mmCIF file with all atom_site columns, C-alpha atoms and ligand atoms in Angstrom:
data_model
loop_
_atom_site.group_PDB
_atom_site.id
_atom_site.type_symbol
_atom_site.label_atom_id
_atom_site.label_alt_id
_atom_site.label_comp_id
_atom_site.label_asym_id
_atom_site.label_entity_id
_atom_site.label_seq_id
_atom_site.pdbx_PDB_ins_code
_atom_site.Cartn_x
_atom_site.Cartn_y
_atom_site.Cartn_z
_atom_site.occupancy
_atom_site.B_iso_or_equiv
_atom_site.pdbx_formal_charge
_atom_site.auth_seq_id
_atom_site.auth_comp_id
_atom_site.auth_asym_id
_atom_site.auth_atom_id
_atom_site.pdbx_PDB_model_num
ATOM   1   C  CA  . UNK A 1 1   ? -19.183 69.398 21.797 1.00 40.00 ? 1   UNK A CA  1
ATOM   2   C  CA  . UNK A 1 2   ? -18.208 67.388 18.731 1.00 44.00 ? 2   UNK A CA  1
ATOM   3   C  CA  . UNK A 1 3   ? -16.614 64.052 19.618 1.00 45.00 ? 3   UNK A CA  1
ATOM   4   C  CA  . UNK A 1 4   ? -13.597 64.913 17.443 1.00 45.00 ? 4   UNK A CA  1
ATOM   5   C  CA  . UNK A 1 5   ? -12.962 67.961 19.594 1.00 48.00 ? 5   UNK A CA  1
ATOM   6   C  CA  . UNK A 1 6   ? -12.591 65.651 22.604 1.00 52.00 ? 6   UNK A CA  1
ATOM   7   C  CA  . UNK A 1 7   ? -9.827  63.621 20.986 1.00 54.00 ? 7   UNK A CA  1
ATOM   8   C  CA  . UNK A 1 8   ? -6.375  64.274 22.308 1.00 59.00 ? 8   UNK A CA  1
ATOM   9   C  CA  . UNK A 1 9   ? -3.209  63.437 20.472 1.00 66.00 ? 9   UNK A CA  1
ATOM   10  C  CA  . UNK A 1 10  ? -1.255  60.513 21.866 1.00 71.00 ? 10  UNK A CA  1
ATOM   11  C  CA  . UNK A 1 11  ? 1.895   62.611 21.923 1.00 74.00 ? 11  UNK A CA  1
ATOM   12  C  CA  . UNK A 1 12  ? 0.625   65.223 24.388 1.00 81.00 ? 12  UNK A CA  1
ATOM   13  C  CA  . UNK A 1 13  ? 3.548   66.469 26.437 1.00 88.00 ? 13  UNK A CA  1
ATOM   14  C  CA  . UNK A 1 14  ? 3.739   66.667 30.218 1.00 90.00 ? 14  UNK A CA  1
ATOM   15  C  CA  . UNK A 1 15  ? 4.340   70.398 29.892 1.00 92.00 ? 15  UNK A CA  1
ATOM   16  C  CA  . UNK A 1 16  ? 1.163   70.872 27.835 1.00 92.00 ? 16  UNK A CA  1
ATOM   17  C  CA  . UNK A 1 17  ? -0.827  68.817 30.339 1.00 93.00 ? 17  UNK A CA  1
ATOM   18  C  CA  . UNK A 1 18  ? 0.580   70.746 33.296 1.00 94.00 ? 18  UNK A CA  1
ATOM   19  C  CA  . UNK A 1 19  ? -0.160  74.105 31.640 1.00 94.00 ? 19  UNK A CA  1
ATOM   20  C  CA  . UNK A 1 20  ? -3.711  73.014 30.810 1.00 95.00 ? 20  UNK A CA  1
ATOM   21  C  CA  . UNK A 1 21  ? -4.324  71.963 34.424 1.00 96.00 ? 21  UNK A CA  1
ATOM   22  C  CA  . UNK A 1 22  ? -3.125  75.394 35.526 1.00 94.00 ? 22  UNK A CA  1
ATOM   23  C  CA  . UNK A 1 23  ? -5.545  77.023 33.080 1.00 93.00 ? 23  UNK A CA  1
ATOM   24  C  CA  . UNK A 1 24  ? -8.647  75.126 34.240 1.00 93.00 ? 24  UNK A CA  1
ATOM   25  C  CA  . UNK A 1 25  ? -8.137  74.532 37.980 1.00 90.00 ? 25  UNK A CA  1
ATOM   26  C  CA  . UNK A 1 26  ? -10.366 76.902 39.936 1.00 88.00 ? 26  UNK A CA  1
ATOM   27  C  CA  . UNK A 1 27  ? -12.442 75.230 42.642 1.00 88.00 ? 27  UNK A CA  1
ATOM   28  C  CA  . UNK A 1 28  ? -9.747  73.011 44.194 1.00 85.00 ? 28  UNK A CA  1
ATOM   29  C  CA  . UNK A 1 29  ? -6.820  75.431 43.888 1.00 90.00 ? 29  UNK A CA  1
ATOM   30  C  CA  . UNK A 1 30  ? -5.824  75.207 47.566 1.00 95.00 ? 30  UNK A CA  1
ATOM   31  C  CA  . UNK A 1 31  ? -2.948  72.828 48.325 1.00 96.00 ? 31  UNK A CA  1
ATOM   32  C  CA  . UNK A 1 32  ? -5.266  71.286 50.949 1.00 97.00 ? 32  UNK A CA  1
ATOM   33  C  CA  . UNK A 1 33  ? -7.858  70.470 48.298 1.00 96.00 ? 33  UNK A CA  1
ATOM   34  C  CA  . UNK A 1 34  ? -5.166  69.195 45.948 1.00 97.00 ? 34  UNK A CA  1
ATOM   35  C  CA  . UNK A 1 35  ? -3.544  66.759 48.394 1.00 97.00 ? 35  UNK A CA  1
ATOM   36  C  CA  . UNK A 1 36  ? -6.900  65.442 49.580 1.00 97.00 ? 36  UNK A CA  1
ATOM   37  C  CA  . UNK A 1 37  ? -8.054  65.042 45.968 1.00 97.00 ? 37  UNK A CA  1
ATOM   38  C  CA  . UNK A 1 38  ? -4.888  63.004 45.313 1.00 97.00 ? 38  UNK A CA  1
ATOM   39  C  CA  . UNK A 1 39  ? -5.869  60.762 48.241 1.00 97.00 ? 39  UNK A CA  1
ATOM   40  C  CA  . UNK A 1 40  ? -9.431  60.505 46.943 1.00 97.00 ? 40  UNK A CA  1
ATOM   41  C  CA  . UNK A 1 41  ? -8.319  59.463 43.469 1.00 97.00 ? 41  UNK A CA  1
ATOM   42  C  CA  . UNK A 1 42  ? -5.808  56.957 44.835 1.00 98.00 ? 42  UNK A CA  1
ATOM   43  C  CA  . UNK A 1 43  ? -8.778  55.335 46.586 1.00 98.00 ? 43  UNK A CA  1
ATOM   44  C  CA  . UNK A 1 44  ? -10.929 55.575 43.469 1.00 98.00 ? 44  UNK A CA  1
ATOM   45  C  CA  . UNK A 1 45  ? -8.212  53.881 41.388 1.00 98.00 ? 45  UNK A CA  1
ATOM   46  C  CA  . UNK A 1 46  ? -7.988  51.058 43.917 1.00 98.00 ? 46  UNK A CA  1
ATOM   47  C  CA  . UNK A 1 47  ? -11.803 50.830 44.046 1.00 98.00 ? 47  UNK A CA  1
ATOM   48  C  CA  . UNK A 1 48  ? -12.022 50.584 40.245 1.00 98.00 ? 48  UNK A CA  1
ATOM   49  C  CA  . UNK A 1 49  ? -9.536  47.678 40.263 1.00 98.00 ? 49  UNK A CA  1
ATOM   50  C  CA  . UNK A 1 50  ? -11.424 45.914 43.051 1.00 98.00 ? 50  UNK A CA  1
ATOM   51  C  CA  . UNK A 1 51  ? -14.815 46.410 41.348 1.00 98.00 ? 51  UNK A CA  1
ATOM   52  C  CA  . UNK A 1 52  ? -13.365 44.809 38.205 1.00 98.00 ? 52  UNK A CA  1
ATOM   53  C  CA  . UNK A 1 53  ? -12.796 41.721 40.344 1.00 98.00 ? 53  UNK A CA  1
ATOM   54  C  CA  . UNK A 1 54  ? -15.815 41.709 42.653 1.00 98.00 ? 54  UNK A CA  1
ATOM   55  C  CA  . UNK A 1 55  ? -18.571 43.232 40.492 1.00 98.00 ? 55  UNK A CA  1
ATOM   56  C  CA  . UNK A 1 56  ? -17.625 42.692 36.871 1.00 98.00 ? 56  UNK A CA  1
ATOM   57  C  CA  . UNK A 1 57  ? -15.405 39.647 37.230 1.00 98.00 ? 57  UNK A CA  1
ATOM   58  C  CA  . UNK A 1 58  ? -13.330 40.379 34.134 1.00 98.00 ? 58  UNK A CA  1
ATOM   59  C  CA  . UNK A 1 59  ? -10.155 39.960 36.188 1.00 98.00 ? 59  UNK A CA  1
ATOM   60  C  CA  . UNK A 1 60  ? -9.260  37.827 39.190 1.00 98.00 ? 60  UNK A CA  1
ATOM   61  C  CA  . UNK A 1 61  ? -6.569  38.307 41.783 1.00 97.00 ? 61  UNK A CA  1
ATOM   62  C  CA  . UNK A 1 62  ? -4.810  35.135 42.831 1.00 97.00 ? 62  UNK A CA  1
ATOM   63  C  CA  . UNK A 1 63  ? -2.062  36.221 45.198 1.00 95.00 ? 63  UNK A CA  1
ATOM   64  C  CA  . UNK A 1 64  ? 0.615   34.011 46.667 1.00 94.00 ? 64  UNK A CA  1
ATOM   65  C  CA  . UNK A 1 65  ? 3.932   34.632 48.378 1.00 94.00 ? 65  UNK A CA  1
ATOM   66  C  CA  . UNK A 1 66  ? 6.579   35.972 45.994 1.00 93.00 ? 66  UNK A CA  1
ATOM   67  C  CA  . UNK A 1 67  ? 9.614   33.738 45.507 1.00 89.00 ? 67  UNK A CA  1
ATOM   68  C  CA  . UNK A 1 68  ? 12.845  35.648 46.180 1.00 88.00 ? 68  UNK A CA  1
ATOM   69  C  CA  . UNK A 1 69  ? 14.859  32.458 46.573 1.00 91.00 ? 69  UNK A CA  1
ATOM   70  C  CA  . UNK A 1 70  ? 16.756  32.742 43.299 1.00 89.00 ? 70  UNK A CA  1
ATOM   71  C  CA  . UNK A 1 71  ? 20.406  33.112 42.362 1.00 89.00 ? 71  UNK A CA  1
ATOM   72  C  CA  . UNK A 1 72  ? 20.193  36.458 40.558 1.00 88.00 ? 72  UNK A CA  1
ATOM   73  C  CA  . UNK A 1 73  ? 18.102  39.616 40.384 1.00 86.00 ? 73  UNK A CA  1
ATOM   74  C  CA  . UNK A 1 74  ? 17.333  38.765 36.767 1.00 88.00 ? 74  UNK A CA  1
ATOM   75  C  CA  . UNK A 1 75  ? 15.945  35.394 37.843 1.00 90.00 ? 75  UNK A CA  1
ATOM   76  C  CA  . UNK A 1 76  ? 13.920  36.995 40.641 1.00 89.00 ? 76  UNK A CA  1
ATOM   77  C  CA  . UNK A 1 77  ? 12.541  39.575 38.196 1.00 86.00 ? 77  UNK A CA  1
ATOM   78  C  CA  . UNK A 1 78  ? 11.506  36.900 35.726 1.00 89.00 ? 78  UNK A CA  1
ATOM   79  C  CA  . UNK A 1 79  ? 9.675   34.919 38.400 1.00 90.00 ? 79  UNK A CA  1
ATOM   80  C  CA  . UNK A 1 80  ? 7.769   37.734 40.143 1.00 92.00 ? 80  UNK A CA  1
ATOM   81  C  CA  . UNK A 1 81  ? 3.983   37.634 39.674 1.00 94.00 ? 81  UNK A CA  1
ATOM   82  C  CA  . UNK A 1 82  ? 1.502   40.516 39.482 1.00 95.00 ? 82  UNK A CA  1
ATOM   83  C  CA  . UNK A 1 83  ? -1.223  38.101 40.645 1.00 97.00 ? 83  UNK A CA  1
ATOM   84  C  CA  . UNK A 1 84  ? -3.734  39.366 38.049 1.00 98.00 ? 84  UNK A CA  1
ATOM   85  C  CA  . UNK A 1 85  ? -5.548  36.736 36.014 1.00 98.00 ? 85  UNK A CA  1
ATOM   86  C  CA  . UNK A 1 86  ? -7.547  37.631 32.922 1.00 98.00 ? 86  UNK A CA  1
ATOM   87  C  CA  . UNK A 1 87  ? -7.899  40.909 31.077 1.00 98.00 ? 87  UNK A CA  1
ATOM   88  C  CA  . UNK A 1 88  ? -9.815  43.989 32.104 1.00 98.00 ? 88  UNK A CA  1
ATOM   89  C  CA  . UNK A 1 89  ? -12.914 44.473 29.938 1.00 98.00 ? 89  UNK A CA  1
ATOM   90  C  CA  . UNK A 1 90  ? -13.350 47.726 27.959 1.00 98.00 ? 90  UNK A CA  1
ATOM   91  C  CA  . UNK A 1 91  ? -15.917 49.092 30.436 1.00 98.00 ? 91  UNK A CA  1
ATOM   92  C  CA  . UNK A 1 92  ? -13.700 48.545 33.478 1.00 98.00 ? 92  UNK A CA  1
ATOM   93  C  CA  . UNK A 1 93  ? -10.670 49.826 31.595 1.00 98.00 ? 93  UNK A CA  1
ATOM   94  C  CA  . UNK A 1 94  ? -12.519 53.036 30.704 1.00 98.00 ? 94  UNK A CA  1
ATOM   95  C  CA  . UNK A 1 95  ? -13.451 53.649 34.335 1.00 98.00 ? 95  UNK A CA  1
ATOM   96  C  CA  . UNK A 1 96  ? -9.894  52.991 35.506 1.00 98.00 ? 96  UNK A CA  1
ATOM   97  C  CA  . UNK A 1 97  ? -8.500  55.315 32.825 1.00 97.00 ? 97  UNK A CA  1
ATOM   98  C  CA  . UNK A 1 98  ? -10.847 58.079 34.011 1.00 98.00 ? 98  UNK A CA  1
ATOM   99  C  CA  . UNK A 1 99  ? -9.693  57.672 37.612 1.00 98.00 ? 99  UNK A CA  1
ATOM   100 C  CA  . UNK A 1 100 ? -6.031  57.627 36.579 1.00 97.00 ? 100 UNK A CA  1
ATOM   101 C  CA  . UNK A 1 101 ? -6.596  60.733 34.440 1.00 96.00 ? 101 UNK A CA  1
ATOM   102 C  CA  . UNK A 1 102 ? -8.174  62.577 37.374 1.00 97.00 ? 102 UNK A CA  1
ATOM   103 C  CA  . UNK A 1 103 ? -5.273  61.507 39.579 1.00 97.00 ? 103 UNK A CA  1
ATOM   104 C  CA  . UNK A 1 104 ? -2.810  62.878 37.024 1.00 97.00 ? 104 UNK A CA  1
ATOM   105 C  CA  . UNK A 1 105 ? -4.798  66.116 36.939 1.00 96.00 ? 105 UNK A CA  1
ATOM   106 C  CA  . UNK A 1 106 ? -4.318  66.638 40.674 1.00 97.00 ? 106 UNK A CA  1
ATOM   107 C  CA  . UNK A 1 107 ? -0.696  65.478 40.507 1.00 97.00 ? 107 UNK A CA  1
ATOM   108 C  CA  . UNK A 1 108 ? -0.104  68.211 37.925 1.00 97.00 ? 108 UNK A CA  1
ATOM   109 C  CA  . UNK A 1 109 ? -1.969  70.664 40.168 1.00 97.00 ? 109 UNK A CA  1
ATOM   110 C  CA  . UNK A 1 110 ? 0.334   69.710 43.068 1.00 97.00 ? 110 UNK A CA  1
ATOM   111 C  CA  . UNK A 1 111 ? 3.343   70.296 40.836 1.00 97.00 ? 111 UNK A CA  1
ATOM   112 C  CA  . UNK A 1 112 ? 1.964   73.689 39.801 1.00 96.00 ? 112 UNK A CA  1
ATOM   113 C  CA  . UNK A 1 113 ? 1.289   74.758 43.387 1.00 97.00 ? 113 UNK A CA  1
ATOM   114 C  CA  . UNK A 1 114 ? 4.846   73.874 44.418 1.00 97.00 ? 114 UNK A CA  1
ATOM   115 C  CA  . UNK A 1 115 ? 6.612   74.993 41.226 1.00 97.00 ? 115 UNK A CA  1
ATOM   116 C  CA  . UNK A 1 116 ? 7.735   71.529 40.190 1.00 96.00 ? 116 UNK A CA  1
ATOM   117 C  CA  . UNK A 1 117 ? 8.004   70.659 36.525 1.00 95.00 ? 117 UNK A CA  1
ATOM   118 C  CA  . UNK A 1 118 ? 6.386   67.258 35.871 1.00 94.00 ? 118 UNK A CA  1
ATOM   119 C  CA  . UNK A 1 119 ? 8.635   66.645 32.864 1.00 94.00 ? 119 UNK A CA  1
ATOM   120 C  CA  . UNK A 1 120 ? 11.707  67.158 35.031 1.00 94.00 ? 120 UNK A CA  1
ATOM   121 C  CA  . UNK A 1 121 ? 10.375  64.677 37.604 1.00 94.00 ? 121 UNK A CA  1
ATOM   122 C  CA  . UNK A 1 122 ? 9.551   62.171 34.867 1.00 93.00 ? 122 UNK A CA  1
ATOM   123 C  CA  . UNK A 1 123 ? 12.932  62.608 33.227 1.00 93.00 ? 123 UNK A CA  1
ATOM   124 C  CA  . UNK A 1 124 ? 14.785  62.268 36.551 1.00 94.00 ? 124 UNK A CA  1
ATOM   125 C  CA  . UNK A 1 125 ? 12.947  59.032 37.344 1.00 93.00 ? 125 UNK A CA  1
ATOM   126 C  CA  . UNK A 1 126 ? 13.533  57.757 33.815 1.00 92.00 ? 126 UNK A CA  1
ATOM   127 C  CA  . UNK A 1 127 ? 17.261  58.558 34.056 1.00 93.00 ? 127 UNK A CA  1
ATOM   128 C  CA  . UNK A 1 128 ? 17.510  56.708 37.386 1.00 90.00 ? 128 UNK A CA  1
ATOM   129 C  CA  . UNK A 1 129 ? 15.791  53.669 35.870 1.00 89.00 ? 129 UNK A CA  1
ATOM   130 C  CA  . UNK A 1 130 ? 18.076  53.737 32.845 1.00 90.00 ? 130 UNK A CA  1
ATOM   131 C  CA  . UNK A 1 131 ? 21.192  54.114 35.020 1.00 90.00 ? 131 UNK A CA  1
ATOM   132 C  CA  . UNK A 1 132 ? 20.303  51.514 37.647 1.00 85.00 ? 132 UNK A CA  1
ATOM   133 C  CA  . UNK A 1 133 ? 18.208  49.097 35.587 1.00 80.00 ? 133 UNK A CA  1
ATOM   134 C  CA  . UNK A 1 134 ? 16.928  46.259 37.737 1.00 77.00 ? 134 UNK A CA  1
ATOM   135 C  CA  . UNK A 1 135 ? 19.272  47.404 40.525 1.00 77.00 ? 135 UNK A CA  1
ATOM   136 C  CA  . UNK A 1 136 ? 16.828  50.234 41.295 1.00 75.00 ? 136 UNK A CA  1
ATOM   137 C  CA  . UNK A 1 137 ? 15.067  47.407 43.189 1.00 73.00 ? 137 UNK A CA  1
ATOM   138 C  CA  . UNK A 1 138 ? 11.554  48.731 42.734 1.00 73.00 ? 138 UNK A CA  1
HETATM 139 ZN ZN1 . ZN  B 2 .   ? -14.835 44.389 33.650 1.00 70.50 ? 1   ZN  B ZN1 1
#
């Protein structure tokens, strides 16, 4: 296949993605396969992050206790750390993107099996974030 045929527009919609998953999912159509594939790809995402630290070394994780002892949520937010040092190299980033993409595939498959529209879920979460802001406490 021509490389240009593999390119996907950046503005692909959730609905298009969900429909495409429905069109191509054959082997793991059972809800049992779907939920276990979601577990598998959660592990693979975590493994890809860890391998970036322990094998490649492009990022480091330097974790310490988070400091919640501030006067306001805004102050707490501004002082929270993700504990990642450095930047993921292109090779590690590509692997992680593949694992995330596969996870999204099975998330869409789960939505299809249970008649849930991914766009609706995304929009509902987005609306909650917009309404609650930092008070969503996530
Ligand atoms: Zn790397």
